[in-house]
Amino acid sequence: MAGAWDSMAKRLIGANPEHFIKWLASEATFVAVLDLELKSKHLYADALLQITQDDKPGLLHIEVQAYRDPEMQVRLLEYNVLASRQYSHIPVYSYVICLLEVADVVDPPFTRRFLNGEEVHRFYYQVIRLWDIPAETLLHSGWTGLLPLVSLTRSGKQPEMVKEMIDRLAEANEWDLLAISRLIGGLTFKKGPEREWFRKRFDMFQDILKESWVYQEIGQEFLEQGYEKGLEKGLKKGLEQGLELGREQGLGLGREQEQQKRVQGLRLVLMGLVETHFPEITRQAQQYIDTINDPEDLQTIILKISTARRLEEARGIFPEVAS
């Protein structure tokens, strides 16, 4: 199952690929969005865009990172070579857009040496660190496709920046991008009061956002409750148990009991994810999950584990609990 964030990154770039081209390679001209699957190994890039520059063809390869990947340099090199091979060996330039500081990637070049110390590979790419980019840069770029990233930029959490982002997307009727901006904001607005403030900024658009692909494919309940309809794909075991607990909620239950049921349902969904995709860390995850009693914290962990690609990345989501 592709992670929720993978799907969102592909949609975000695919909605306005020309905006990302202008941002990353301002002198190039967008031609087409290409097949993301690199067929020789069935790998999937986040974005692969065909461009021309000075009447010469090229490819722009983009990866979007929300969490640390110690093998990112190797993966970029692999994708770059496979993409060039798949499309008649035209030149490819790779970019990695890091959403959070925890996802930072080592600066290029990436080099490999043979046993005798002789250099055999030297690979260049570009790292885009959103936290180093002023929010105004994206807000004033004129490229609506970049606006959902504003809350992750420098000063992007300030109320006036968030308001301008939301207002501009709403004025442009970019409801899918507005829904993406809400979910992306969950990566940076983590504390109770600020998270509640951020959520309320979107309340007036709820009816419209329910029609967006974010709600239809990921599910509104995945965003707001975590164990209802939103995880129907890929989380069958945990979801069935979580829904069963959800159905047990009756009008006679008090608020505290409802909270307990919700937490228990979310825990089951989360464990279903772990057991399905990373069974090696089941015990570690269970010990950590049992210490979490805040539904919103559990929702955040669900999002993180559903977008994790590698075991080490997943392991880092669940700190060791002292016995």
PDB file of C-alpha atoms in Angstrom, residues 7-244:
ATOM      1  CA  SER A   7      -0.053   9.758  -2.581  1.00  0.00           C
ATOM      2  CA  MET A   8      -0.356  13.333  -1.382  1.00  0.00           C
ATOM      3  CA  ALA A   9       3.101  14.341  -2.641  1.00  0.00           C
ATOM      4  CA  LYS A  10       2.361  12.914  -6.074  1.00  0.00           C
ATOM      5  CA  ARG A  11      -0.974  14.734  -6.209  1.00  0.00           C
ATOM      6  CA  LEU A  12       0.507  17.990  -4.986  1.00  0.00           C
ATOM      7  CA  ILE A  13       3.193  18.068  -7.659  1.00  0.00           C
ATOM      8  CA  GLY A  14       0.958  16.571 -10.339  1.00  0.00           C
ATOM      9  CA  ALA A  15      -1.708  19.240  -9.816  1.00  0.00           C
ATOM     10  CA  ASN A  16       0.622  22.046 -10.920  1.00  0.00           C
ATOM     11  CA  PRO A  17       3.856  20.534 -12.265  1.00  0.00           C
ATOM     12  CA  GLU A  18       4.740  23.723 -14.120  1.00  0.00           C
ATOM     13  CA  HIS A  19       4.874  25.595 -10.789  1.00  0.00           C
ATOM     14  CA  PHE A  20       7.471  23.175  -9.433  1.00  0.00           C
ATOM     15  CA  ILE A  21       9.468  23.462 -12.666  1.00  0.00           C
ATOM     16  CA  LYS A  22       9.534  27.260 -12.368  1.00  0.00           C
ATOM     17  CA  TRP A  23      10.570  26.978  -8.735  1.00  0.00           C
ATOM     18  CA  LEU A  24      13.323  24.399  -9.140  1.00  0.00           C
ATOM     19  CA  ALA A  25      14.550  25.024 -12.700  1.00  0.00           C
ATOM     20  CA  SER A  26      13.387  28.499 -13.669  1.00  0.00           C
ATOM     21  CA  GLU A  27      14.949  28.462 -17.137  1.00  0.00           C
ATOM     22  CA  ALA A  28      13.322  25.175 -18.145  1.00  0.00           C
ATOM     23  CA  THR A  29       9.968  24.679 -19.870  1.00  0.00           C
ATOM     24  CA  PHE A  30       7.518  22.054 -18.656  1.00  0.00           C
ATOM     25  CA  VAL A  31       6.545  19.449 -21.269  1.00  0.00           C
ATOM     26  CA  ALA A  32       4.772  16.532 -19.585  1.00  0.00           C
ATOM     27  CA  VAL A  33       4.297  14.435 -16.459  1.00  0.00           C
ATOM     28  CA  LEU A  34       5.819  10.999 -17.047  1.00  0.00           C
ATOM     29  CA  ASP A  35       5.012   7.572 -15.653  1.00  0.00           C
ATOM     30  CA  LEU A  36       6.272   7.464 -12.067  1.00  0.00           C
ATOM     31  CA  GLU A  37       7.045   3.739 -12.118  1.00  0.00           C
ATOM     32  CA  LEU A  38      10.630   2.822 -12.936  1.00  0.00           C
ATOM     33  CA  LYS A  39       9.822  -0.534 -14.436  1.00  0.00           C
ATOM     34  CA  SER A  40      13.162  -2.309 -14.198  1.00  0.00           C
ATOM     35  CA  LYS A  41      12.743  -2.564 -10.418  1.00  0.00           C
ATOM     36  CA  HIS A  42       9.143  -1.436  -9.909  1.00  0.00           C
ATOM     37  CA  LEU A  43      10.248   1.604  -7.948  1.00  0.00           C
ATOM     38  CA  TYR A  44       8.067   4.688  -7.796  1.00  0.00           C
ATOM     39  CA  ALA A  45       9.386   8.234  -7.826  1.00  0.00           C
ATOM     40  CA  ASP A  46       7.361  11.012  -6.210  1.00  0.00           C
ATOM     41  CA  ALA A  47       7.510  13.014  -9.439  1.00  0.00           C
ATOM     42  CA  LEU A  48       9.161  12.626 -12.821  1.00  0.00           C
ATOM     43  CA  LEU A  49       8.663  15.623 -15.121  1.00  0.00           C
ATOM     44  CA  GLN A  50       9.741  16.060 -18.726  1.00  0.00           C
ATOM     45  CA  ILE A  51      11.283  19.460 -19.519  1.00  0.00           C
ATOM     46  CA  THR A  52      13.150  21.305 -22.234  1.00  0.00           C
ATOM     47  CA  GLN A  53      15.868  23.903 -21.767  1.00  0.00           C
ATOM     48  CA  ASP A  54      17.618  25.647 -24.646  1.00  0.00           C
ATOM     49  CA  ASP A  55      15.699  23.276 -26.954  1.00  0.00           C
ATOM     50  CA  LYS A  56      17.290  20.275 -25.240  1.00  0.00           C
ATOM     51  CA  PRO A  57      15.196  17.528 -23.546  1.00  0.00           C
ATOM     52  CA  GLY A  58      15.645  16.599 -19.903  1.00  0.00           C
ATOM     53  CA  LEU A  59      13.915  15.094 -16.889  1.00  0.00           C
ATOM     54  CA  LEU A  60      13.327  16.545 -13.446  1.00  0.00           C
ATOM     55  CA  HIS A  61      13.112  13.930 -10.690  1.00  0.00           C
ATOM     56  CA  ILE A  62      11.613  15.022  -7.344  1.00  0.00           C
ATOM     57  CA  GLU A  63      11.413  13.192  -4.019  1.00  0.00           C
ATOM     58  CA  VAL A  64       9.550  14.644  -1.023  1.00  0.00           C
ATOM     59  CA  GLN A  65      10.755  13.620   2.441  1.00  0.00           C
ATOM     60  CA  ALA A  66       8.871  14.018   5.721  1.00  0.00           C
ATOM     61  CA  TYR A  67      11.054  11.663   7.788  1.00  0.00           C
ATOM     62  CA  ARG A  68      14.684  10.618   7.913  1.00  0.00           C
ATOM     63  CA  ASP A  69      15.906   8.109   5.355  1.00  0.00           C
ATOM     64  CA  PRO A  70      19.560   7.133   5.896  1.00  0.00           C
ATOM     65  CA  GLU A  71      19.661   5.665   2.375  1.00  0.00           C
ATOM     66  CA  MET A  72      18.262   8.730   0.618  1.00  0.00           C
ATOM     67  CA  GLN A  73      21.435   9.459  -1.362  1.00  0.00           C
ATOM     68  CA  VAL A  74      21.554   5.901  -2.659  1.00  0.00           C
ATOM     69  CA  ARG A  75      17.873   6.017  -3.541  1.00  0.00           C
ATOM     70  CA  LEU A  76      18.245   9.310  -5.419  1.00  0.00           C
ATOM     71  CA  LEU A  77      21.125   7.883  -7.439  1.00  0.00           C
ATOM     72  CA  GLU A  78      19.201   4.708  -8.212  1.00  0.00           C
ATOM     73  CA  TYR A  79      16.089   6.577  -9.322  1.00  0.00           C
ATOM     74  CA  ASN A  80      18.156   8.990 -11.400  1.00  0.00           C
ATOM     75  CA  VAL A  81      19.939   6.234 -13.324  1.00  0.00           C
ATOM     76  CA  LEU A  82      16.802   4.152 -13.852  1.00  0.00           C
ATOM     77  CA  ALA A  83      14.784   7.151 -15.042  1.00  0.00           C
ATOM     78  CA  SER A  84      17.442   8.098 -17.583  1.00  0.00           C
ATOM     79  CA  ARG A  85      17.645   4.528 -18.817  1.00  0.00           C
ATOM     80  CA  GLN A  86      13.859   4.240 -19.137  1.00  0.00           C
ATOM     81  CA  TYR A  87      13.578   7.441 -21.179  1.00  0.00           C
ATOM     82  CA  SER A  88      16.245   7.051 -23.870  1.00  0.00           C
ATOM     83  CA  HIS A  89      19.145   8.062 -21.613  1.00  0.00           C
ATOM     84  CA  ILE A  90      18.248  11.752 -21.600  1.00  0.00           C
ATOM     85  CA  PRO A  91      19.806  13.667 -18.667  1.00  0.00           C
ATOM     86  CA  VAL A  92      18.013  13.660 -15.303  1.00  0.00           C
ATOM     87  CA  TYR A  93      18.470  16.062 -12.398  1.00  0.00           C
ATOM     88  CA  SER A  94      17.243  14.985  -8.966  1.00  0.00           C
ATOM     89  CA  TYR A  95      15.787  17.155  -6.206  1.00  0.00           C
ATOM     90  CA  VAL A  96      14.775  16.165  -2.695  1.00  0.00           C
ATOM     91  CA  ILE A  97      12.336  18.486  -0.904  1.00  0.00           C
ATOM     92  CA  CYS A  98      12.763  18.071   2.867  1.00  0.00           C
ATOM     93  CA  LEU A  99       9.625  19.058   4.755  1.00  0.00           C
ATOM     94  CA  LEU A 100      11.047  18.834   8.290  1.00  0.00           C
ATOM     95  CA  GLU A 101      14.529  19.137   9.763  1.00  0.00           C
ATOM     96  CA  VAL A 102      14.357  15.513  10.887  1.00  0.00           C
ATOM     97  CA  ALA A 103      14.189  14.587   7.182  1.00  0.00           C
ATOM     98  CA  ASP A 104      17.346  16.500   6.240  1.00  0.00           C
ATOM     99  CA  VAL A 105      19.593  14.912   3.626  1.00  0.00           C
ATOM    100  CA  VAL A 106      23.378  15.144   3.351  1.00  0.00           C
ATOM    101  CA  ASP A 107      24.529  17.744   0.839  1.00  0.00           C
ATOM    102  CA  PRO A 108      25.935  16.516  -2.480  1.00  0.00           C
ATOM    103  CA  PRO A 109      27.983  15.096  -3.954  1.00  0.00           C
ATOM    104  CA  PHE A 110      27.401  11.447  -3.096  1.00  0.00           C
ATOM    105  CA  THR A 111      30.589   9.520  -3.834  1.00  0.00           C
ATOM    106  CA  ARG A 112      31.529   5.865  -3.894  1.00  0.00           C
ATOM    107  CA  ARG A 113      35.031   4.436  -3.951  1.00  0.00           C
ATOM    108  CA  PHE A 114      36.456   1.087  -4.882  1.00  0.00           C
ATOM    109  CA  LEU A 115      38.552  -1.017  -2.508  1.00  0.00           C
ATOM    110  CA  ASN A 116      41.744   0.741  -3.564  1.00  0.00           C
ATOM    111  CA  GLY A 117      40.221   4.150  -2.805  1.00  0.00           C
ATOM    112  CA  GLU A 118      39.627   5.107  -6.424  1.00  0.00           C
ATOM    113  CA  GLU A 119      36.442   7.122  -6.899  1.00  0.00           C
ATOM    114  CA  VAL A 120      33.918   5.300  -9.105  1.00  0.00           C
ATOM    115  CA  HIS A 121      30.765   7.389  -8.613  1.00  0.00           C
ATOM    116  CA  ARG A 122      30.178  11.102  -8.044  1.00  0.00           C
ATOM    117  CA  PHE A 123      26.496  12.058  -8.017  1.00  0.00           C
ATOM    118  CA  TYR A 124      25.062  15.557  -7.699  1.00  0.00           C
ATOM    119  CA  TYR A 125      21.527  16.482  -6.687  1.00  0.00           C
ATOM    120  CA  GLN A 126      19.860  19.418  -4.929  1.00  0.00           C
ATOM    121  CA  VAL A 127      18.400  19.553  -1.423  1.00  0.00           C
ATOM    122  CA  ILE A 128      15.485  21.942  -0.799  1.00  0.00           C
ATOM    123  CA  ARG A 129      15.055  22.621   2.920  1.00  0.00           C
ATOM    124  CA  LEU A 130      11.669  24.229   3.466  1.00  0.00           C
ATOM    125  CA  TRP A 131      12.538  25.500   6.961  1.00  0.00           C
ATOM    126  CA  ASP A 132      15.238  27.697   5.402  1.00  0.00           C
ATOM    127  CA  ILE A 133      12.863  29.287   2.881  1.00  0.00           C
ATOM    128  CA  PRO A 134      10.955  32.418   4.004  1.00  0.00           C
ATOM    129  CA  ALA A 135       7.192  31.937   3.896  1.00  0.00           C
ATOM    130  CA  GLU A 136       6.908  35.071   1.756  1.00  0.00           C
ATOM    131  CA  THR A 137       8.913  33.400  -1.003  1.00  0.00           C
ATOM    132  CA  LEU A 138       6.163  30.866  -1.657  1.00  0.00           C
ATOM    133  CA  LEU A 139       3.280  33.202  -0.848  1.00  0.00           C
ATOM    134  CA  HIS A 140       4.470  35.811  -3.343  1.00  0.00           C
ATOM    135  CA  SER A 141       5.695  33.424  -6.039  1.00  0.00           C
ATOM    136  CA  GLY A 142       2.359  33.421  -7.864  1.00  0.00           C
ATOM    137  CA  TRP A 143       2.435  29.619  -7.991  1.00  0.00           C
ATOM    138  CA  THR A 144      -0.598  28.267  -6.133  1.00  0.00           C
ATOM    139  CA  GLY A 145       0.752  24.729  -6.402  1.00  0.00           C
ATOM    140  CA  LEU A 146       3.402  25.581  -3.799  1.00  0.00           C
ATOM    141  CA  LEU A 147       1.072  27.220  -1.261  1.00  0.00           C
ATOM    142  CA  PRO A 148       0.270  24.031   0.731  1.00  0.00           C
ATOM    143  CA  LEU A 149       3.942  23.974   1.778  1.00  0.00           C
ATOM    144  CA  VAL A 150       3.828  27.418   3.420  1.00  0.00           C
ATOM    145  CA  SER A 151       3.235  26.185   6.986  1.00  0.00           C
ATOM    146  CA  LEU A 152       6.540  24.273   6.819  1.00  0.00           C
ATOM    147  CA  THR A 153       8.619  27.286   5.767  1.00  0.00           C
ATOM    148  CA  ARG A 154      10.461  29.797   7.942  1.00  0.00           C
ATOM    149  CA  SER A 155       7.814  31.900   9.752  1.00  0.00           C
ATOM    150  CA  GLY A 156       5.152  29.810   8.020  1.00  0.00           C
ATOM    151  CA  LYS A 157       3.407  29.030  11.319  1.00  0.00           C
ATOM    152  CA  GLN A 158       2.655  32.667  12.017  1.00  0.00           C
ATOM    153  CA  PRO A 159      -1.105  33.357  11.950  1.00  0.00           C
ATOM    154  CA  GLU A 160      -0.877  35.955   9.194  1.00  0.00           C
ATOM    155  CA  MET A 161       1.049  33.554   6.956  1.00  0.00           C
ATOM    156  CA  VAL A 162      -1.422  30.723   7.503  1.00  0.00           C
ATOM    157  CA  LYS A 163      -4.336  33.082   6.873  1.00  0.00           C
ATOM    158  CA  GLU A 164      -2.828  34.315   3.616  1.00  0.00           C
ATOM    159  CA  MET A 165      -2.185  30.750   2.453  1.00  0.00           C
ATOM    160  CA  ILE A 166      -5.777  29.704   3.169  1.00  0.00           C
ATOM    161  CA  ASP A 167      -7.262  32.869   1.679  1.00  0.00           C
ATOM    162  CA  ARG A 168      -5.294  32.539  -1.549  1.00  0.00           C
ATOM    163  CA  LEU A 169      -6.220  28.897  -2.052  1.00  0.00           C
ATOM    164  CA  ALA A 170      -9.876  29.597  -1.282  1.00  0.00           C
ATOM    165  CA  GLU A 171      -9.977  32.588  -3.639  1.00  0.00           C
ATOM    166  CA  ALA A 172      -8.528  30.386  -6.390  1.00  0.00           C
ATOM    167  CA  ASN A 173     -11.063  27.609  -5.613  1.00  0.00           C
ATOM    168  CA  GLU A 174      -8.143  25.219  -5.133  1.00  0.00           C
ATOM    169  CA  TRP A 175     -10.019  22.974  -2.717  1.00  0.00           C
ATOM    170  CA  ASP A 176      -7.846  19.902  -3.217  1.00  0.00           C
ATOM    171  CA  LEU A 177      -4.747  21.972  -2.451  1.00  0.00           C
ATOM    172  CA  LEU A 178      -6.480  23.480   0.567  1.00  0.00           C
ATOM    173  CA  ALA A 179      -7.219  19.995   1.884  1.00  0.00           C
ATOM    174  CA  ILE A 180      -3.578  19.041   1.347  1.00  0.00           C
ATOM    175  CA  SER A 181      -2.453  22.161   3.217  1.00  0.00           C
ATOM    176  CA  ARG A 182      -4.542  21.112   6.202  1.00  0.00           C
ATOM    177  CA  LEU A 183      -2.969  17.673   6.338  1.00  0.00           C
ATOM    178  CA  ILE A 184       0.546  19.024   5.814  1.00  0.00           C
ATOM    179  CA  GLY A 185      -0.056  21.462   8.664  1.00  0.00           C
ATOM    180  CA  GLY A 186      -0.444  18.462  10.949  1.00  0.00           C
ATOM    181  CA  LEU A 187       3.300  17.900  10.601  1.00  0.00           C
ATOM    182  CA  THR A 188       4.146  21.238  12.195  1.00  0.00           C
ATOM    183  CA  PHE A 189       1.157  22.229  14.380  1.00  0.00           C
ATOM    184  CA  LYS A 190       1.572  19.506  17.001  1.00  0.00           C
ATOM    185  CA  LYS A 191       0.791  21.061  20.387  1.00  0.00           C
ATOM    186  CA  GLY A 192      -2.793  21.111  21.630  1.00  0.00           C
ATOM    187  CA  PRO A 193      -3.632  24.852  21.501  1.00  0.00           C
ATOM    188  CA  GLU A 194      -1.856  25.586  18.211  1.00  0.00           C
ATOM    189  CA  ARG A 195      -3.208  22.421  16.635  1.00  0.00           C
ATOM    190  CA  GLU A 196      -6.746  23.384  17.622  1.00  0.00           C
ATOM    191  CA  TRP A 197      -6.229  26.904  16.289  1.00  0.00           C
ATOM    192  CA  PHE A 198      -4.954  25.555  12.968  1.00  0.00           C
ATOM    193  CA  ARG A 199      -7.876  23.133  12.656  1.00  0.00           C
ATOM    194  CA  LYS A 200     -10.428  25.876  13.278  1.00  0.00           C
ATOM    195  CA  ARG A 201      -9.004  27.922  10.408  1.00  0.00           C
ATOM    196  CA  PHE A 202     -10.496  25.315   8.065  1.00  0.00           C
ATOM    197  CA  ASP A 203     -13.897  24.897   9.722  1.00  0.00           C
ATOM    198  CA  MET A 204     -15.748  27.189   7.318  1.00  0.00           C
ATOM    199  CA  PHE A 205     -14.616  25.058   4.370  1.00  0.00           C
ATOM    200  CA  GLN A 206     -15.570  21.641   5.756  1.00  0.00           C
ATOM    201  CA  ASP A 207     -18.492  20.969   3.399  1.00  0.00           C
ATOM    202  CA  ILE A 208     -16.366  21.782   0.357  1.00  0.00           C
ATOM    203  CA  LEU A 209     -13.302  19.898   1.582  1.00  0.00           C
ATOM    204  CA  LYS A 210     -15.362  16.742   2.041  1.00  0.00           C
ATOM    205  CA  GLU A 211     -15.636  16.615  -1.759  1.00  0.00           C
ATOM    206  CA  SER A 212     -11.880  16.808  -2.277  1.00  0.00           C
ATOM    207  CA  TRP A 213      -9.804  13.760  -3.177  1.00  0.00           C
ATOM    208  CA  VAL A 214      -8.045  13.997   0.204  1.00  0.00           C
ATOM    209  CA  TYR A 215     -11.283  13.187   2.008  1.00  0.00           C
ATOM    210  CA  GLN A 216     -12.443  10.710  -0.611  1.00  0.00           C
ATOM    211  CA  GLU A 217      -9.213   8.725  -0.839  1.00  0.00           C
ATOM    212  CA  ILE A 218      -7.768   9.082   2.631  1.00  0.00           C
ATOM    213  CA  GLY A 219     -11.068   9.661   4.377  1.00  0.00           C
ATOM    214  CA  GLN A 220     -12.288  12.458   6.611  1.00  0.00           C
ATOM    215  CA  GLU A 221     -12.339  10.100   9.568  1.00  0.00           C
ATOM    216  CA  PHE A 222      -8.646   9.276   9.054  1.00  0.00           C
ATOM    217  CA  LEU A 223      -7.932  12.962   9.537  1.00  0.00           C
ATOM    218  CA  GLU A 224     -10.294  13.538  12.446  1.00  0.00           C
ATOM    219  CA  GLN A 225     -10.915  10.227  14.232  1.00  0.00           C
ATOM    220  CA  GLY A 226      -8.337   7.827  12.892  1.00  0.00           C
ATOM    221  CA  TYR A 227     -10.264   4.582  13.058  1.00  0.00           C
ATOM    222  CA  GLU A 228     -13.415   4.955  10.991  1.00  0.00           C
ATOM    223  CA  LYS A 229     -13.669   4.719   7.204  1.00  0.00           C
ATOM    224  CA  GLY A 230     -10.427   6.372   6.291  1.00  0.00           C
ATOM    225  CA  LEU A 231      -8.139   3.345   6.588  1.00  0.00           C
ATOM    226  CA  GLU A 232     -10.240   0.838   4.636  1.00  0.00           C
ATOM    227  CA  LYS A 233      -7.347   0.061   2.294  1.00  0.00           C
ATOM    228  CA  GLY A 234      -4.382  -1.718   3.770  1.00  0.00           C
ATOM    229  CA  LEU A 235      -5.470  -1.651   7.425  1.00  0.00           C
ATOM    230  CA  LYS A 236      -8.188  -4.289   7.314  1.00  0.00           C
ATOM    231  CA  LYS A 237      -7.255  -6.131  10.475  1.00  0.00           C
ATOM    232  CA  GLY A 238      -6.790  -3.120  12.705  1.00  0.00           C
ATOM    233  CA  LEU A 239      -9.686  -1.253  11.172  1.00  0.00           C
ATOM    234  CA  GLU A 240     -12.199  -4.041  11.702  1.00  0.00           C
ATOM    235  CA  GLN A 241     -11.321  -4.147  15.387  1.00  0.00           C
ATOM    236  CA  GLY A 242     -11.328  -0.375  15.687  1.00  0.00           C
ATOM    237  CA  LEU A 243     -14.714  -0.060  14.034  1.00  0.00           C
ATOM    238  CA  GLU A 244     -16.134  -2.757  16.247  1.00  0.00           C
TER     239      GLU A 244
END
